[in-house]
Every structure is written in structure tokens, then in C-alpha cells.
Short mmCIF file of C-alpha atoms in Angstrom, two decimals:
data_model
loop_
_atom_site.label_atom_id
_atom_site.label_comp_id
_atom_site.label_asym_id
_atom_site.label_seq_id
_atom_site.Cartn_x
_atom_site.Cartn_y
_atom_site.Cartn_z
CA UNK L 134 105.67 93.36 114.44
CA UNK L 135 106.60 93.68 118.40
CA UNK L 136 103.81 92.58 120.79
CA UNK L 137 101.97 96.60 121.23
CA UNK L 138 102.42 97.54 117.63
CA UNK L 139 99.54 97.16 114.98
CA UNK L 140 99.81 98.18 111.21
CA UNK L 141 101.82 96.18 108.31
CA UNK L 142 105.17 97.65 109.28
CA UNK L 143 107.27 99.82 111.85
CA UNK L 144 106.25 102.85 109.55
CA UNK L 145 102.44 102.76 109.65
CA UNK L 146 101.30 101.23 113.06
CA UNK L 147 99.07 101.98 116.01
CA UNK L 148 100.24 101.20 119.95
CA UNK L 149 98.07 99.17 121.87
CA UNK L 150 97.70 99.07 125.45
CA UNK L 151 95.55 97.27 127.56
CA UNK L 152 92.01 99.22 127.15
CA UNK L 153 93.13 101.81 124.92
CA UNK L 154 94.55 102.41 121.24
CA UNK L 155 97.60 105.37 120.30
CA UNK L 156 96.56 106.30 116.57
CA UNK L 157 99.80 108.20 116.33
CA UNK L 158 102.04 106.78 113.90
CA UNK L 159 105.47 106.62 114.98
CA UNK L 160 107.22 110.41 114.29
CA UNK L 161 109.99 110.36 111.60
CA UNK L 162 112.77 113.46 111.86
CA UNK L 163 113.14 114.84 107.88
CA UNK L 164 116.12 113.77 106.52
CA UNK L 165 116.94 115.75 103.51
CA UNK L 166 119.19 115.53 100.85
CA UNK L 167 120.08 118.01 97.93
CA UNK L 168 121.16 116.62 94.57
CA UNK L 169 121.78 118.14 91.17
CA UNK L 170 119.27 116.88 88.98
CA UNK L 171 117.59 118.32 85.60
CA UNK L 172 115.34 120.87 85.14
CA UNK L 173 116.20 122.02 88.81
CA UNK L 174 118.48 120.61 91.54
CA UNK L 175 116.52 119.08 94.13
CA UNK L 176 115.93 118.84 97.69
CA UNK L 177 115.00 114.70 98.81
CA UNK L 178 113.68 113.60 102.12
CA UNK L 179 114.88 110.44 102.33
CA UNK L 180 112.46 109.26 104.98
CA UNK L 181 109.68 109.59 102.59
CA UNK L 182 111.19 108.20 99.58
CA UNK L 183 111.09 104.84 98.25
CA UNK L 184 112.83 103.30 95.58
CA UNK L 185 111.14 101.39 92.44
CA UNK L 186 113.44 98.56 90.18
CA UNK L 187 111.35 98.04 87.47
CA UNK L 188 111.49 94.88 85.80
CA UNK L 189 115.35 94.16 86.53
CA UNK L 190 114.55 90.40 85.83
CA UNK L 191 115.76 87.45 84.12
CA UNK L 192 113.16 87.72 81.07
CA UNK L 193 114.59 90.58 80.18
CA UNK L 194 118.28 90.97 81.43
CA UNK L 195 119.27 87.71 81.57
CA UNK L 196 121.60 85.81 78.81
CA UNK L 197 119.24 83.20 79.41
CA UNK L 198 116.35 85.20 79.04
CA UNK L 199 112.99 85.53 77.45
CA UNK L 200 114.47 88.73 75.04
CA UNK L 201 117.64 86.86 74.83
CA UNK L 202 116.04 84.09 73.37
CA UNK L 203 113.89 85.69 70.26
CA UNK L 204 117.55 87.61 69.57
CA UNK L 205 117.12 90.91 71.53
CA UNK L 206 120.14 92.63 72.21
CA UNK L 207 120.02 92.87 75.68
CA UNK L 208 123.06 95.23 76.24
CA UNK L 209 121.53 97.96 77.42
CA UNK L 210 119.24 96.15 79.56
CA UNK L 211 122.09 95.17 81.48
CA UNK L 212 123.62 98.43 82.07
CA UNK L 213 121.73 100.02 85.30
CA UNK L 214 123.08 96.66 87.03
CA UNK L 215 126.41 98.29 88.19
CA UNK L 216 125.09 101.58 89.07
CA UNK L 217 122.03 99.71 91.01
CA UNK L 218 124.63 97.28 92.85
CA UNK L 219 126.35 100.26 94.25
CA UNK L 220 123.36 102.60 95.18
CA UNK L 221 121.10 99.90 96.84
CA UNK L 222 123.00 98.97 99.87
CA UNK L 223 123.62 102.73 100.42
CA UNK L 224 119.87 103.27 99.96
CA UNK L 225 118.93 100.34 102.69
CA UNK L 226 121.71 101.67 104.88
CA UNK L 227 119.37 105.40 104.90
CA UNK L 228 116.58 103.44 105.36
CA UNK L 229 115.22 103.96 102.08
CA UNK L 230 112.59 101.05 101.59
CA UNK L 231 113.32 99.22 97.77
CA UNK L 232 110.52 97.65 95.87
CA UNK L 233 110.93 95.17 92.97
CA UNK L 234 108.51 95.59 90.36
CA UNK L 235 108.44 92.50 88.26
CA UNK L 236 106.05 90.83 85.67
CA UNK L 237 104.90 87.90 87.16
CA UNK L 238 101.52 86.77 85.54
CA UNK L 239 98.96 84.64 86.80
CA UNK L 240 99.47 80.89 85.52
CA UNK L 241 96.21 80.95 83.87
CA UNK L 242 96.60 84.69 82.46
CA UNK L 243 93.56 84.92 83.36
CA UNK L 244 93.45 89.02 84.13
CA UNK L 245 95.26 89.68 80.75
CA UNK L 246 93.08 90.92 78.12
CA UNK L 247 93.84 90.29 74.21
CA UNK L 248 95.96 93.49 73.75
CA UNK L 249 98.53 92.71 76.40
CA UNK L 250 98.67 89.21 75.14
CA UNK L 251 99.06 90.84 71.77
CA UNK L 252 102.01 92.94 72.34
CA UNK L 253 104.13 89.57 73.02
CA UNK L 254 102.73 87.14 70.67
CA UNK L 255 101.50 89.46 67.47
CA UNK L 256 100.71 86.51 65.41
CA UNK L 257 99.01 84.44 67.47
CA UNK L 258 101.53 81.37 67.78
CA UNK L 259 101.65 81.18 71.59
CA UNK L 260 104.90 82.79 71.52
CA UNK L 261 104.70 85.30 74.17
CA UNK L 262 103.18 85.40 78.05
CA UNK L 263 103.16 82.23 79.08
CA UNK L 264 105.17 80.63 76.89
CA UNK L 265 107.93 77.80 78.06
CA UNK L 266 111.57 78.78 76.74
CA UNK L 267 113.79 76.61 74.37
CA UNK L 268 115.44 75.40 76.89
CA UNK L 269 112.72 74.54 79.37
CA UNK L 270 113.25 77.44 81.63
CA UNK L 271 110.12 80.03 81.55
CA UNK L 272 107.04 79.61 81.48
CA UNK L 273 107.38 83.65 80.35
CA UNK L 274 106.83 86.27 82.83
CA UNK L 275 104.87 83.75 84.86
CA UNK L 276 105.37 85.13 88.95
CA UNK L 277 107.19 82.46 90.45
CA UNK L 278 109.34 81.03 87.85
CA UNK L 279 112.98 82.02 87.05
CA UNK L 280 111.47 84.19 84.11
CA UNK L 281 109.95 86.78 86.83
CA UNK L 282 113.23 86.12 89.48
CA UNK L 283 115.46 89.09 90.01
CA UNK L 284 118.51 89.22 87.86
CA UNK L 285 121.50 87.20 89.80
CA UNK L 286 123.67 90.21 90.31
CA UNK L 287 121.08 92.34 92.04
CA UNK L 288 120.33 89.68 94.69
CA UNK L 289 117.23 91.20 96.70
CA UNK L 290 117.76 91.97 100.53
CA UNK L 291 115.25 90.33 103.10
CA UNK L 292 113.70 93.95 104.22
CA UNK L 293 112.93 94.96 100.30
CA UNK L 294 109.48 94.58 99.37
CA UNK L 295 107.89 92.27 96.36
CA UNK L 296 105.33 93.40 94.25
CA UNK L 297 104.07 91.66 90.90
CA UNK L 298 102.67 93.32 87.55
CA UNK L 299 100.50 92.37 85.04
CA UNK L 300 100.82 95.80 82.42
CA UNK L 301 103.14 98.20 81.44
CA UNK L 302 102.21 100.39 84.94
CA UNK L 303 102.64 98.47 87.88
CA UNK L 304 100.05 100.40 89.58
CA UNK L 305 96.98 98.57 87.24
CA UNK L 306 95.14 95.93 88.81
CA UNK L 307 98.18 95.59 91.77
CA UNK L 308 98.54 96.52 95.62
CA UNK L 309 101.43 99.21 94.77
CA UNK L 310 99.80 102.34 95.16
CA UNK L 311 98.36 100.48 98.90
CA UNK L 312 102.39 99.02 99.63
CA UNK L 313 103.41 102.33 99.17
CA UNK L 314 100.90 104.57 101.27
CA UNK L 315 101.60 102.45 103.63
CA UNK L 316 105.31 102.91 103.55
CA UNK L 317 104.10 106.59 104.27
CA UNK L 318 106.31 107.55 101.27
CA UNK L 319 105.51 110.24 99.06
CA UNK L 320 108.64 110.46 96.71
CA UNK L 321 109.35 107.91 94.43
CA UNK L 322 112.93 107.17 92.38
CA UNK L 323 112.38 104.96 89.78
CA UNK L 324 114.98 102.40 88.09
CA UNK L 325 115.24 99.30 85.35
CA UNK L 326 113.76 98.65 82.30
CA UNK L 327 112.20 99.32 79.65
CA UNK L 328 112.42 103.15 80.34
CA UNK L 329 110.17 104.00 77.71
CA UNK L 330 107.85 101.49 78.30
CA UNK L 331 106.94 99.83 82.23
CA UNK L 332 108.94 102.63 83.70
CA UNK L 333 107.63 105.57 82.06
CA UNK L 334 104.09 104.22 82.44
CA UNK L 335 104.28 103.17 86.14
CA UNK L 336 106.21 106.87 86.53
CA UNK L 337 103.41 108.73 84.89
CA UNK L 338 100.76 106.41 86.98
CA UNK L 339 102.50 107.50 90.03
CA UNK L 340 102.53 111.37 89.23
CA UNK L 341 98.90 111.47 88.03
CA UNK L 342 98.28 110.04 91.56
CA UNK L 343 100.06 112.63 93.50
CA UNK L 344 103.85 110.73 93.93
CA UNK L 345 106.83 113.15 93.29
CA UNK L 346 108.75 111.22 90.91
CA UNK L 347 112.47 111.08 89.83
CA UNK L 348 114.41 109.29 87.45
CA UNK L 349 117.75 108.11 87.89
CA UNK L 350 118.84 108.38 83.99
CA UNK L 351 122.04 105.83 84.55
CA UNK L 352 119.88 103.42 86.24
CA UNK L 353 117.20 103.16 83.50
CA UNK L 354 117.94 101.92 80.13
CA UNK L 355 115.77 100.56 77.10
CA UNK L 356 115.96 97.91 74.11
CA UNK L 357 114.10 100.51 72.25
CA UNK L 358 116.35 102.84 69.44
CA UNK L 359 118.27 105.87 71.71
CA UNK L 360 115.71 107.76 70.27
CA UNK L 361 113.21 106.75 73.08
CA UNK L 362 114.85 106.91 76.05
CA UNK L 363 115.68 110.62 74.89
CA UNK L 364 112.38 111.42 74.43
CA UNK L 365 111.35 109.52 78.09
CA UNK L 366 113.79 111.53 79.67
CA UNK L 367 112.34 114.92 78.10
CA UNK L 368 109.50 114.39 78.77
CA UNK L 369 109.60 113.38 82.84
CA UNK L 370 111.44 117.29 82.85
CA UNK L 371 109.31 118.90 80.90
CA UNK L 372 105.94 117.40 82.23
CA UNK L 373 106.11 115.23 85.12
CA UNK L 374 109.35 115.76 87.59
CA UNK L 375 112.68 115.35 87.58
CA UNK L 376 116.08 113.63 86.22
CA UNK L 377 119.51 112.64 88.30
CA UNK L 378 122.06 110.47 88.69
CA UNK L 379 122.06 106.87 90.69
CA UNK L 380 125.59 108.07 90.56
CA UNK L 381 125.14 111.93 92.32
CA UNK L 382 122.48 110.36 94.73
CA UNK L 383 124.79 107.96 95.53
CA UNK L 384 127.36 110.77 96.29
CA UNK L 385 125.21 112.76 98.53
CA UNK L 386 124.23 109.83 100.82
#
């Protein structure tokens, strides 16, 4: 931060000045946007919006993957890639702050209780969280390791922000909720994988908490049957907020 300014970023700060203290944060003109989206078109102000990439990591879009290696089809996984690599540096270019939402586990798992250890290793083998990879790579959604790294083709830019999960909603036992509030964002778009699963739960997290939340529907995608992400996608209309394109938003910026 410059020599005056005191808070964790240009967006939230104080000004300091010899014997005295400016508690006005620094004014931001609205910059909206209008998009066609599902129920209802909307109107966006992109200087309180963030973006969220959910889980758009090796483990689970990667050839070389976690899912990869216990022979998931990882196809769809892949597809918001193209649609992300186009829409984030249009995003940054707004100003719109992107944050990476990743599994990356504690070493010693030690904040995981027995049903999210469950989910990933159902029989009890060791299979799951933690575990090292065929090949060596891994160990498993383990922060730090390739496993947790962003996927190659959606290289990270210096000003995005980092922030690590340990559950399906990345706002359980993690500093999103405070990385956000202080981003002075109230609108949230949310990308990556599983849609039915980490995003859907981290989206519904987010709304119960008071976040207007969009989905871009080409920049989500699931492993699950098409089934599921029909029934995500219903269900943010019907009871949480809204539906668009990557592609349309993309368009309008």
C-alpha cells in the first residue's frame, strides 16, 4: 500500500496524516452493466462484483489429475477453460477482482472430520485426501502441491486473489466471506467445477449471507450425469439468483 494509505488493499483503506485519521474509504463511480440472463435480464455493477473460479485445478481438470487417475471422465471438467480464458482478462481489464477457490488441505488434515474424508476414500483404503498419485505427483488436494495448482491454461494473474478450501463451500472454516467484504464487493459470479457440488454449495453459502449471486452456465460444468447440472441451474433461478453467459458478459464489457 502507498505510504498514507491503511487497510489490506486500494479498495478498503483509511488516509493517514500526521495527527489525524480519514475513515472515508476511497469513493468508487457505479459502473453498470446490463446482461440477458435467466429468470430476468440483469443490471451488474461491476465495481462491486467479484468473480469466484471454483476449483479449476489440476486434481480435477488435469489429464494428470487426481479424477483422471481413478478413471473419471474429465471432459466436461475441462470445458469452462475456453470461455474462462477469454472472459478473465476482460474482467481484470474492468477491474473486476478474480478469486481462485481451490482445495488445498492442511498436510495433516487435521480440520477434516470423518465425513469429508469419507466422501473421497469410502472404503477406508487411504485412497482419497491426502493420498500421493501413481505417479508421485499429489499428495491429493493438499494446498501447495501441483494437486491444488491452477490448471496450466488458466495461468493466474499477480493482482487475483488466493483463497484455500477445506469443504464443498469455500466459505466453511476459510477467510472468504472476510477477502471479500473487504473487496467491498457485494455481487458475486461464480465459475468451475463441480457445479452441483463446491459451486452450488459455496453459491448458496454466499446468498444465505446476503451476496447477490450469478452463475455463468458455460463457465460451470460437472462430472456428475447432465441431470445435475440441470437441476443446479433450476434451482439458482428459481430460489437463489440468477443465470448468464461468460459468453454475453463477455459481450457487454
Amino acid at each position: 500500500m502507498p505510504d498514507g494509505l491503511i487497510g489490506p488493499n486500494r479498495r478498503n483503506a483509511w488516509t493517514a496524516r500526521p495527527g489525524g485519521v480519514s475513515l472515508l474509504r476511497p469513493a468508487r463511480a457505479p459502473r453498470p452493466v446490463t446482461v440477458e440472463a435467466l429468470p430476468q435480464t440483469v443490471t451488474l455493477n461491476l465495481a462491486a462484483t467479484a468473480l469466484i473460479v471454483v476449483d479449476m485445478q489440476n486434481d480435477f481438470c488435469a489429464a494428470d489429475g487426481w479424477l483422471a487417475s481413478i478413471g473419471v471422465d474429465i471432459t466436461p471438467a475441462r470445458s469452462p477453460i475456453p470461455v474462462l480464458a477469454d472472459l478473465l482478462p476482460r474482467l481484470r481489464a474492468a477491474d473486476v477482482p478474480v478469486v481462485w477457490l481451490n482445495w488445498g488441505n492442511r498436510p495433516d488434515r487435521a480440520n477434516l472430520p470423518p465425513g469429508v474424508l469419507h466422501v473421497y476414500d469410502a472404503d477406508g483404503t487411504g485412497g482419497g485426501i491426502g493420498a500421493v498419485l501413481p505417479d508421485g505427483r499429489g499428495p491429493v488436494l493438499e494446498r501447495g502441491s501441483p494437486s491444488a495448482a491452477v490448471v496450466a491454461e488458466l495461468e493466474p494473474a499477480a493482482g487475483d486473489v488466493h483463497v484455500a478450501k477445506y469443504r464443498m463451500s469455500g466459505f466453511q472454516d476459510t477467510e472468504l466471506d472476510s477477502v471479500l467484504r473487504n473487496l467491498r464487493v457485494d455481487t458475486l459470479l461464480f465459475a468451475g467445477v463441480n457445479a452441483d457440488q463446491c459451486v452450488l454449495a459455496t453459491l448458496m453459502d454466499a446468498a444465505n449471507l446476503g451476496y447477490d449471486v450469478l452463475v455463468l452456465q458455460d463457465a460451470v460444468a460437472t462430472t456428475s450425469p447432465p441431470f445435475c447440472l440441470d437441476a443446479t441451474l433450476y434451482n439458482v433461478r428459481q430460489c437463489f439468483g440468477f443465470t448468464l453467459t461468460g459468453t454475453a458478459l463477455a459481450e457487454s464489457l
